[in-house]
GROMACS .gro file of C-alpha atoms in nm:
model
  355
    1ALA     CA    1  -0.228  -3.778   0.047
    2ALA     CA    2  -0.070  -3.436   0.049
    3PRO     CA    3   0.299  -3.394  -0.033
    4ALA     CA    4   0.549  -3.370   0.252
    5THR     CA    5   0.688  -3.046   0.114
    6SER     CA    6   0.594  -2.766  -0.120
    7ALA     CA    7   0.848  -2.530  -0.278
    8THR     CA    8   0.864  -2.216  -0.490
    9THR     CA    9   1.203  -2.135  -0.641
   10ALA     CA   10   1.334  -1.848  -0.856
   11ALA     CA   11   0.994  -1.690  -0.912
   12THR     CA   12   0.863  -1.335  -0.939
   13ILE     CA   13   0.517  -1.272  -0.794
   14SER     CA   14   0.331  -0.941  -0.821
   15CYS     CA   15  -0.036  -0.917  -0.734
   16GLY     CA   16  -0.316  -0.693  -0.612
   17THR     CA   17  -0.364  -0.852  -0.268
   18HIS     CA   18  -0.160  -1.135  -0.107
   19GLY     CA   19   0.149  -1.251  -0.292
   20ALA     CA   20   0.125  -1.603  -0.152
   21GLU     CA   21  -0.158  -1.731   0.069
   22ILE     CA   22  -0.086  -2.053   0.254
   23SER     CA   23  -0.361  -2.242   0.437
   24TYR     CA   24  -0.365  -2.609   0.521
   25GLY     CA   25  -0.552  -2.837   0.755
   26ASN     CA   26  -0.434  -3.043   1.048
   27ILE     CA   27  -0.135  -3.252   0.943
   28TYR     CA   28  -0.230  -3.512   1.201
   29GLY     CA   29  -0.540  -3.572   0.993
   30GLY     CA   30  -0.324  -3.644   0.691
   31PHE     CA   31  -0.375  -3.338   0.477
   32GLY     CA   32  -0.151  -3.039   0.424
   33PRO     CA   33   0.224  -3.061   0.354
   34SER     CA   34   0.459  -3.060   0.649
   35GLU     CA   35   0.691  -2.795   0.502
   36VAL     CA   36   0.681  -2.505   0.260
   37THR     CA   37   0.996  -2.341   0.121
   38MET     CA   38   1.020  -2.020  -0.082
   39SER     CA   39   1.370  -1.968  -0.223
   40ASN     CA   40   1.514  -1.693  -0.443
   41THR     CA   41   1.166  -1.549  -0.496
   42ALA     CA   42   1.063  -1.185  -0.528
   43VAL     CA   43   0.714  -1.100  -0.403
   44THR     CA   44   0.547  -0.761  -0.441
   45ALA     CA   45   0.199  -0.757  -0.289
   46GLY     CA   46  -0.070  -0.497  -0.229
   47GLN     CA   47  -0.078  -0.346  -0.575
   48ASN     CA   48  -0.451  -0.295  -0.519
   49LEU     CA   49  -0.431  -0.007  -0.272
   50SER     CA   50  -0.798  -0.041  -0.172
   51SER     CA   51  -0.739  -0.370   0.015
   52THR     CA   52  -0.476  -0.512   0.251
   53GLY     CA   53  -0.237  -0.754   0.089
   54HIS     CA   54   0.057  -0.929   0.256
   55ALA     CA   55   0.357  -1.061   0.066
   56ILE     CA   56   0.301  -1.398   0.239
   57LYS     CA   57  -0.004  -1.484   0.450
   58ILE     CA   58   0.002  -1.806   0.652
   59TYR     CA   59  -0.285  -1.954   0.849
   60GLY     CA   60  -0.430  -2.295   0.927
   61THR     CA   61  -0.214  -2.572   1.068
   62TYR     CA   62   0.127  -2.528   0.918
   63PRO     CA   63   0.430  -2.668   1.097
   64LYS     CA   64   0.725  -2.523   0.904
   65ALA     CA   65   0.767  -2.237   0.656
   66THR     CA   66   1.105  -2.127   0.519
   67VAL     CA   67   1.188  -1.812   0.323
   68SER     CA   68   1.545  -1.837   0.196
   69GLY     CA   69   1.791  -1.811  -0.088
   70GLY     CA   70   1.787  -1.437  -0.145
   71SER     CA   71   1.409  -1.394  -0.148
   72VAL     CA   72   1.280  -1.035  -0.138
   73LEU     CA   73   0.936  -0.958   0.008
   74THR     CA   74   0.749  -0.629   0.004
   75SER     CA   75   0.389  -0.511   0.027
   76ARG     CA   76   0.240  -0.171  -0.047
   77THR     CA   77  -0.060  -0.228   0.184
   78GLY     CA   78   0.026  -0.500   0.437
   79ASP     CA   79   0.298  -0.704   0.610
   80GLY     CA   80   0.592  -0.888   0.463
   81ILE     CA   81   0.497  -1.214   0.636
   82HIS     CA   82   0.163  -1.233   0.817
   83VAL     CA   83   0.110  -1.541   1.035
   84GLU     CA   84  -0.220  -1.571   1.218
   85PRO     CA   85  -0.355  -1.921   1.283
   86THR     CA   86  -0.643  -1.986   1.522
   87ALA     CA   87  -0.657  -2.207   1.831
   88SER     CA   88  -0.854  -2.465   1.636
   89ASP     CA   89  -0.560  -2.506   1.400
   90ARG     CA   90  -0.385  -2.690   1.683
   91GLN     CA   91  -0.032  -2.633   1.559
   92SER     CA   92   0.131  -2.301   1.483
   93PRO     CA   93   0.399  -2.245   1.220
   94VAL     CA   94   0.771  -2.255   1.274
   95LEU     CA   95   0.913  -1.974   1.064
   96TYR     CA   96   1.264  -1.962   0.919
   97ILE     CA   97   1.387  -1.646   0.745
   98LEU     CA   98   1.728  -1.721   0.597
   99ASN     CA   99   1.941  -1.500   0.372
  100SER     CA  100   1.638  -1.299   0.265
  101ARG     CA  101   1.511  -0.943   0.271
  102ILE     CA  102   1.175  -0.804   0.390
  103ALA     CA  103   1.167  -0.436   0.312
  104ASP     CA  104   0.948  -0.132   0.252
  105CYS     CA  105   0.619  -0.291   0.358
  106ALA     CA  106   0.333  -0.064   0.465
  107GLY     CA  107   0.280  -0.280   0.774
  108SER     CA  108   0.534  -0.481   0.974
  109GLY     CA  109   0.813  -0.687   0.829
  110VAL     CA  110   0.684  -0.993   1.015
  111TYR     CA  111   0.354  -1.012   1.203
  112TYR     CA  112   0.338  -1.343   1.395
  113ARG     CA  113   0.061  -1.462   1.623
  114GLN     CA  114   0.070  -1.799   1.799
  115PRO     CA  115  -0.274  -1.846   1.953
  116ALA     CA  116  -0.368  -1.976   2.294
  117GLY     CA  117  -0.439  -2.349   2.276
  118ALA     CA  118  -0.230  -2.422   1.969
  119LEU     CA  119   0.020  -2.705   1.991
  120PRO     CA  120   0.396  -2.649   2.001
  121TYR     CA  121   0.622  -2.793   1.734
  122GLU     CA  122   0.953  -2.977   1.758
  123ASN     CA  123   0.926  -3.103   2.115
  124GLY     CA  124   0.769  -2.790   2.256
  125ARG     CA  125   1.002  -2.544   2.092
  126LEU     CA  126   0.817  -2.252   1.942
  127LEU     CA  127   1.064  -2.132   1.688
  128MET     CA  128   1.121  -1.823   1.481
  129ILE     CA  129   1.471  -1.844   1.339
  130LEU     CA  130   1.639  -1.561   1.150
  131ASP     CA  131   1.986  -1.587   1.001
  132LYS     CA  132   2.130  -1.347   0.744
  133ALA     CA  133   1.797  -1.164   0.730
  134ARG     CA  134   1.742  -0.799   0.646
  135ILE     CA  135   1.421  -0.649   0.789
  136THR     CA  136   1.432  -0.284   0.689
  137GLY     CA  137   1.223   0.020   0.607
  138ASN     CA  138   0.883  -0.122   0.704
  139GLY     CA  139   0.610   0.113   0.821
  140GLY     CA  140   0.518  -0.089   1.130
  141MET     CA  141   0.752  -0.295   1.347
  142GLY     CA  142   1.038  -0.492   1.208
  143LEU     CA  143   0.917  -0.806   1.387
  144ASP     CA  144   0.589  -0.815   1.583
  145ILE     CA  145   0.562  -1.146   1.772
  146LEU     CA  146   0.297  -1.266   2.017
  147VAL     CA  147   0.304  -1.615   2.168
  148GLN     CA  148   0.003  -1.696   2.385
  149ALA     CA  149   0.066  -2.021   2.565
  150ALA     CA  150  -0.247  -2.148   2.736
  151GLY     CA  151  -0.137  -2.511   2.724
  152GLU     CA  152  -0.184  -2.799   2.487
  153TRP     CA  153  -0.529  -2.943   2.432
  154SER     CA  154  -0.401  -3.260   2.603
  155GLY     CA  155  -0.339  -3.053   2.916
  156GLY     CA  156   0.037  -3.006   2.894
  157ASN     CA  157   0.235  -2.683   2.899
  158GLN     CA  158   0.321  -2.491   2.586
  159LEU     CA  159   0.646  -2.319   2.677
  160ILE     CA  160   0.821  -2.615   2.832
  161ASP     CA  161   1.170  -2.588   2.978
  162GLY     CA  162   1.424  -2.556   2.701
  163SER     CA  163   1.192  -2.379   2.461
  164THR     CA  164   1.342  -2.116   2.235
  165VAL     CA  165   1.082  -1.868   2.120
  166PHE     CA  166   1.306  -1.651   1.903
  167SER     CA  167   1.662  -1.664   1.771
  168MET     CA  168   1.835  -1.414   1.542
  169THR     CA  169   2.193  -1.419   1.413
  170ASN     CA  170   2.379  -1.222   1.146
  171SER     CA  171   2.078  -1.004   1.072
  172VAL     CA  172   1.984  -0.638   1.031
  173VAL     CA  173   1.660  -0.490   1.168
  174ALA     CA  174   1.662  -0.122   1.086
  175LYS     CA  175   1.465   0.186   0.981
  176ASN     CA  176   1.129   0.037   1.075
  177GLY     CA  177   0.857   0.276   1.190
  178GLY     CA  178   0.786   0.104   1.523
  179HIS     CA  179   1.000  -0.112   1.750
  180GLY     CA  180   1.273  -0.306   1.578
  181ILE     CA  181   1.159  -0.625   1.750
  182SER     CA  182   0.855  -0.663   1.978
  183LEU     CA  183   0.823  -1.000   2.147
  184ARG     CA  184   0.542  -1.092   2.384
  185ALA     CA  185   0.530  -1.444   2.524
  186MET     CA  186   0.357  -1.599   2.819
  187SER     CA  187   0.300  -1.922   3.004
  188THR     CA  188  -0.040  -1.889   3.166
  189ASP     CA  189  -0.015  -2.190   3.394
  190GLY     CA  190   0.191  -1.978   3.636
  191THR     CA  191   0.497  -2.203   3.621
  192ASP     CA  192   0.836  -2.035   3.601
  193ARG     CA  193   1.056  -2.156   3.318
  194THR     CA  194   1.411  -2.247   3.420
  195GLY     CA  195   1.538  -2.475   3.146
  196GLY     CA  196   1.710  -2.259   2.888
  197ILE     CA  197   1.733  -1.951   2.673
  198GLU     CA  198   1.394  -1.823   2.568
  199TYR     CA  199   1.513  -1.570   2.311
  200ARG     CA  200   1.847  -1.454   2.176
  201VAL     CA  201   2.004  -1.193   1.948
  202ILE     CA  202   2.359  -1.267   1.832
  203ASN     CA  203   2.582  -1.069   1.593
  204SER     CA  204   2.307  -0.847   1.460
  205ALA     CA  205   2.245  -0.477   1.404
  206ILE     CA  206   1.924  -0.322   1.540
  207ALA     CA  207   1.931   0.044   1.449
  208ASP     CA  208   1.734   0.352   1.346
  209ASN     CA  209   1.395   0.207   1.443
  210GLY     CA  210   1.116   0.438   1.558
  211GLY     CA  211   1.060   0.271   1.897
  212HIS     CA  212   1.277   0.047   2.115
  213GLY     CA  213   1.544  -0.157   1.946
  214PHE     CA  214   1.429  -0.476   2.121
  215LEU     CA  215   1.116  -0.483   2.339
  216SER     CA  216   0.991  -0.791   2.522
  217ARG     CA  217   0.708  -0.846   2.767
  218THR     CA  218   0.681  -1.198   2.906
  219GLU     CA  219   0.510  -1.391   3.185
  220HIS     CA  220   0.682  -1.660   3.390
  221LEU     CA  221   0.993  -1.688   3.173
  222GLY     CA  222   1.241  -1.512   3.393
  223LYS     CA  223   1.385  -1.738   3.663
  224SER     CA  224   1.755  -1.806   3.624
  225GLY     CA  225   1.898  -2.154   3.655
  226ALA     CA  226   2.229  -2.292   3.772
  227SER     CA  227   2.420  -2.267   3.445
  228ALA     CA  228   2.589  -1.948   3.332
  229TYR     CA  229   2.427  -2.003   2.992
  230ASN     CA  230   2.081  -2.059   3.133
  231TRP     CA  231   1.936  -1.719   3.045
  232ALA     CA  232   1.581  -1.619   2.971
  233ALA     CA  233   1.720  -1.362   2.726
  234GLU     CA  234   2.059  -1.332   2.563
  235PHE     CA  235   2.215  -1.046   2.365
  236ARG     CA  236   2.572  -1.084   2.239
  237ASN     CA  237   2.804  -0.929   1.980
  238SER     CA  238   2.534  -0.693   1.851
  239VAL     CA  239   2.487  -0.323   1.783
  240PHE     CA  240   2.188  -0.128   1.917
  241ALA     CA  241   2.214   0.221   1.772
  242GLN     CA  242   1.998   0.529   1.730
  243ASN     CA  243   1.665   0.366   1.802
  244GLY     CA  244   1.377   0.591   1.906
  245THR     CA  245   1.376   0.502   2.276
  246ASN     CA  246   1.572   0.228   2.458
  247GLY     CA  247   1.823  -0.009   2.305
  248ILE     CA  248   1.687  -0.313   2.493
  249ASP     CA  249   1.377  -0.307   2.715
  250VAL     CA  250   1.275  -0.642   2.865
  251ALA     CA  251   1.037  -0.730   3.148
  252ASP     CA  252   0.871  -1.036   3.296
  253GLY     CA  253   0.557  -1.058   3.506
  254ASP     CA  254   0.761  -1.213   3.788
  255SER     CA  255   0.974  -0.896   3.806
  256VAL     CA  256   1.277  -1.123   3.768
  257LEU     CA  257   1.448  -1.175   3.434
  258ALA     CA  258   1.780  -1.346   3.376
  259VAL     CA  259   1.948  -1.145   3.101
  260GLY     CA  260   2.280  -1.246   2.945
  261GLU     CA  261   2.434  -0.938   2.785
  262SER     CA  262   2.792  -0.871   2.675
  263HIS     CA  263   3.009  -0.760   2.382
  264ASN     CA  264   2.743  -0.522   2.247
  265ASP     CA  265   2.764  -0.163   2.128
  266PHE     CA  266   2.498   0.084   2.246
  267TYR     CA  267   2.499   0.422   2.080
  268GLY     CA  268   2.259   0.711   2.035
  269ASN     CA  269   1.952   0.553   2.194
  270PRO     CA  270   1.787   0.856   2.362
  271GLY     CA  271   1.628   0.652   2.641
  272THR     CA  272   1.831   0.389   2.828
  273ASN     CA  273   2.068   0.140   2.675
  274VAL     CA  274   1.937  -0.165   2.863
  275VAL     CA  275   1.625  -0.180   3.084
  276SER     CA  276   1.522  -0.497   3.270
  277CYS     CA  277   1.193  -0.502   3.457
  278GLY     CA  278   1.185  -0.122   3.471
  279SER     CA  279   1.540  -0.072   3.601
  280SER     CA  280   1.848   0.038   3.414
  281VAL     CA  281   2.109  -0.235   3.375
  282THR     CA  282   2.479  -0.161   3.416
  283LEU     CA  283   2.654  -0.247   3.094
  284ALA     CA  284   2.909  -0.527   3.085
  285GLY     CA  285   3.275  -0.434   3.082
  286THR     CA  286   3.300  -0.575   2.730
  287ASP     CA  287   3.028  -0.342   2.595
  288LEU     CA  288   3.092  -0.028   2.393
  289THR     CA  289   2.911   0.303   2.377
  290SER     CA  290   3.082   0.422   2.060
  291ASN     CA  291   2.948   0.537   1.726
  292PRO     CA  292   2.950   0.215   1.520
  293LYS     CA  293   3.016   0.421   1.206
  294PHE     CA  294   2.785   0.230   0.978
  295SER     CA  295   2.874   0.240   0.611
  296TYR     CA  296   2.687   0.168   0.288
  297ARG     CA  297   2.868  -0.017   0.011
  298ASN     CA  298   2.754  -0.247  -0.269
  299GLN     CA  299   2.385  -0.236  -0.174
  300GLU     CA  300   2.467  -0.352   0.181
  301PHE     CA  301   2.358  -0.124   0.464
  302TYR     CA  302   2.498  -0.132   0.818
  303GLN     CA  303   2.846  -0.251   0.737
  304LEU     CA  304   3.117  -0.112   0.961
  305ASP     CA  305   3.353   0.161   0.851
  306ARG     CA  306   3.723   0.084   0.873
  307SER     CA  307   3.751   0.320   1.170
  308SER     CA  308   3.466   0.158   1.368
  309ALA     CA  309   3.544   0.048   1.724
  310CYS     CA  310   3.310  -0.250   1.669
  311LEU     CA  311   3.564  -0.424   1.447
  312ASP     CA  312   3.736  -0.714   1.628
  313ALA     CA  313   3.548  -0.625   1.950
  314ALA     CA  314   3.312  -0.924   1.985
  315SER     CA  315   3.355  -1.267   2.142
  316ALA     CA  316   3.411  -1.593   1.956
  317THR     CA  317   3.241  -1.774   2.245
  318TYR     CA  318   2.899  -1.658   2.128
  319GLY     CA  319   2.948  -1.579   1.759
  320PRO     CA  320   2.852  -1.786   1.454
  321ALA     CA  321   3.110  -1.923   1.212
  322ASP     CA  322   3.030  -1.675   0.935
  323ASP     CA  323   2.860  -1.337   0.882
  324ILE     CA  324   2.560  -1.205   0.688
  325LEU     CA  325   2.756  -1.229   0.361
  326GLY     CA  326   2.880  -1.580   0.437
  327LYS     CA  327   3.233  -1.462   0.511
  328PRO     CA  328   3.417  -1.655   0.783
  329ARG     CA  329   3.448  -1.518   1.136
  330PRO     CA  330   3.680  -1.394   1.267
  331ASP     CA  331   3.855  -1.182   1.007
  332GLY     CA  332   4.104  -1.047   1.259
  333PRO     CA  333   4.219  -1.114   1.615
  334ALA     CA  334   3.854  -1.142   1.726
  335PRO     CA  335   3.509  -1.136   1.564
  336SER     CA  336   3.338  -0.804   1.497
  337MET     CA  337   3.014  -0.678   1.647
  338GLY     CA  338   2.710  -0.660   1.424
  339ALA     CA  339   2.606  -0.856   1.117
  340TYR     CA  340   2.914  -0.783   0.902
  341GLU     CA  341   3.249  -0.925   0.998
  342SER     CA  342   3.477  -0.718   0.775
  343ALA     CA  343   3.498  -0.345   0.724
  344ALA     CA  344   3.314  -0.203   0.426
  345PRO     CA  345   3.536  -0.189   0.117
  346ASN     CA  346   3.672   0.142   0.003
  347PHE     CA  347   3.501   0.316  -0.285
  348SER     CA  348   3.652   0.225  -0.619
  349GLY     CA  349   3.650   0.415  -0.943
  350THR     CA  350   3.768   0.752  -1.064
  351LYS     CA  351   3.774   1.053  -0.835
  352VAL     CA  352   3.642   1.371  -0.997
  353PHE     CA  353   3.721   1.709  -0.839
  354LEU     CA  354   3.501   2.003  -0.930
  355LYS     CA  355   3.609   2.362  -0.888
   0.00000   0.00000   0.00000
């Protein structure tokens, strides 16, 4: 029998094509581990420039993959994480990216395809979870996600009420060549989903990407329910700055999308700050349109300068308990917008004046 888990810890991997290639069979048939974890591992793939190599390639039936513990992924010819199972694999991966960096890949930071006909995981919840992740400087999109829900092979629905397709907290998606995040998800049985948040971005910075900051195109996900928290999409306590087009651009095939948006900063997006189903959305009274004044200190990009209006401007109602560095929130009268709770430290050292 296969092990329940497989783990790689504190390793350095450098290779000509894929850094790590993960393929297992149907776990219902008894082969293939149920989880794979890569922690504190540096992967540099694509050293052979004549072929495409991804830092991590995942296919086959694979229910849960975790990249964590300060792992760093890069590829000179492909994606950071490339997930592409087939419908015959029956069950698509759940992907966790925790306290890790995917940077400077020739392709996208994460390329994720969930095929039509594949089974959901964890009671119908198709999950990609990012917390304390840094997806930066990739040639393609930061995150390129496609969920095709044609229903389970037993005849049920894939995106059942209460599903969460995507969740990101305390993360930075920046300086990618395409959209920061592109999410396409659909339920092809024609049933509107009313049971909960389908995707969310909380306390994150999405900035300096070549396309939209966040782009989504969905089908039958957009009907709002009775609860104030029953959104199809939710954006809170985040910064959307200087992306190539719009800050947020979301649309559903029903031409109705329940968007929960507040306590965000929109700055320098040359298109529109928030677009829902083709129409501009009036910003919430708690939103800002100020320069976030990002700062770079101690190898950490997209911290806030001490003069930033985003400091202490978020809401504790939606925010996590800590920030991207693990520091507690709030660090003042209220939490801060973006991934970093505290202002960047002042430069230290000796000042030298040249005449």
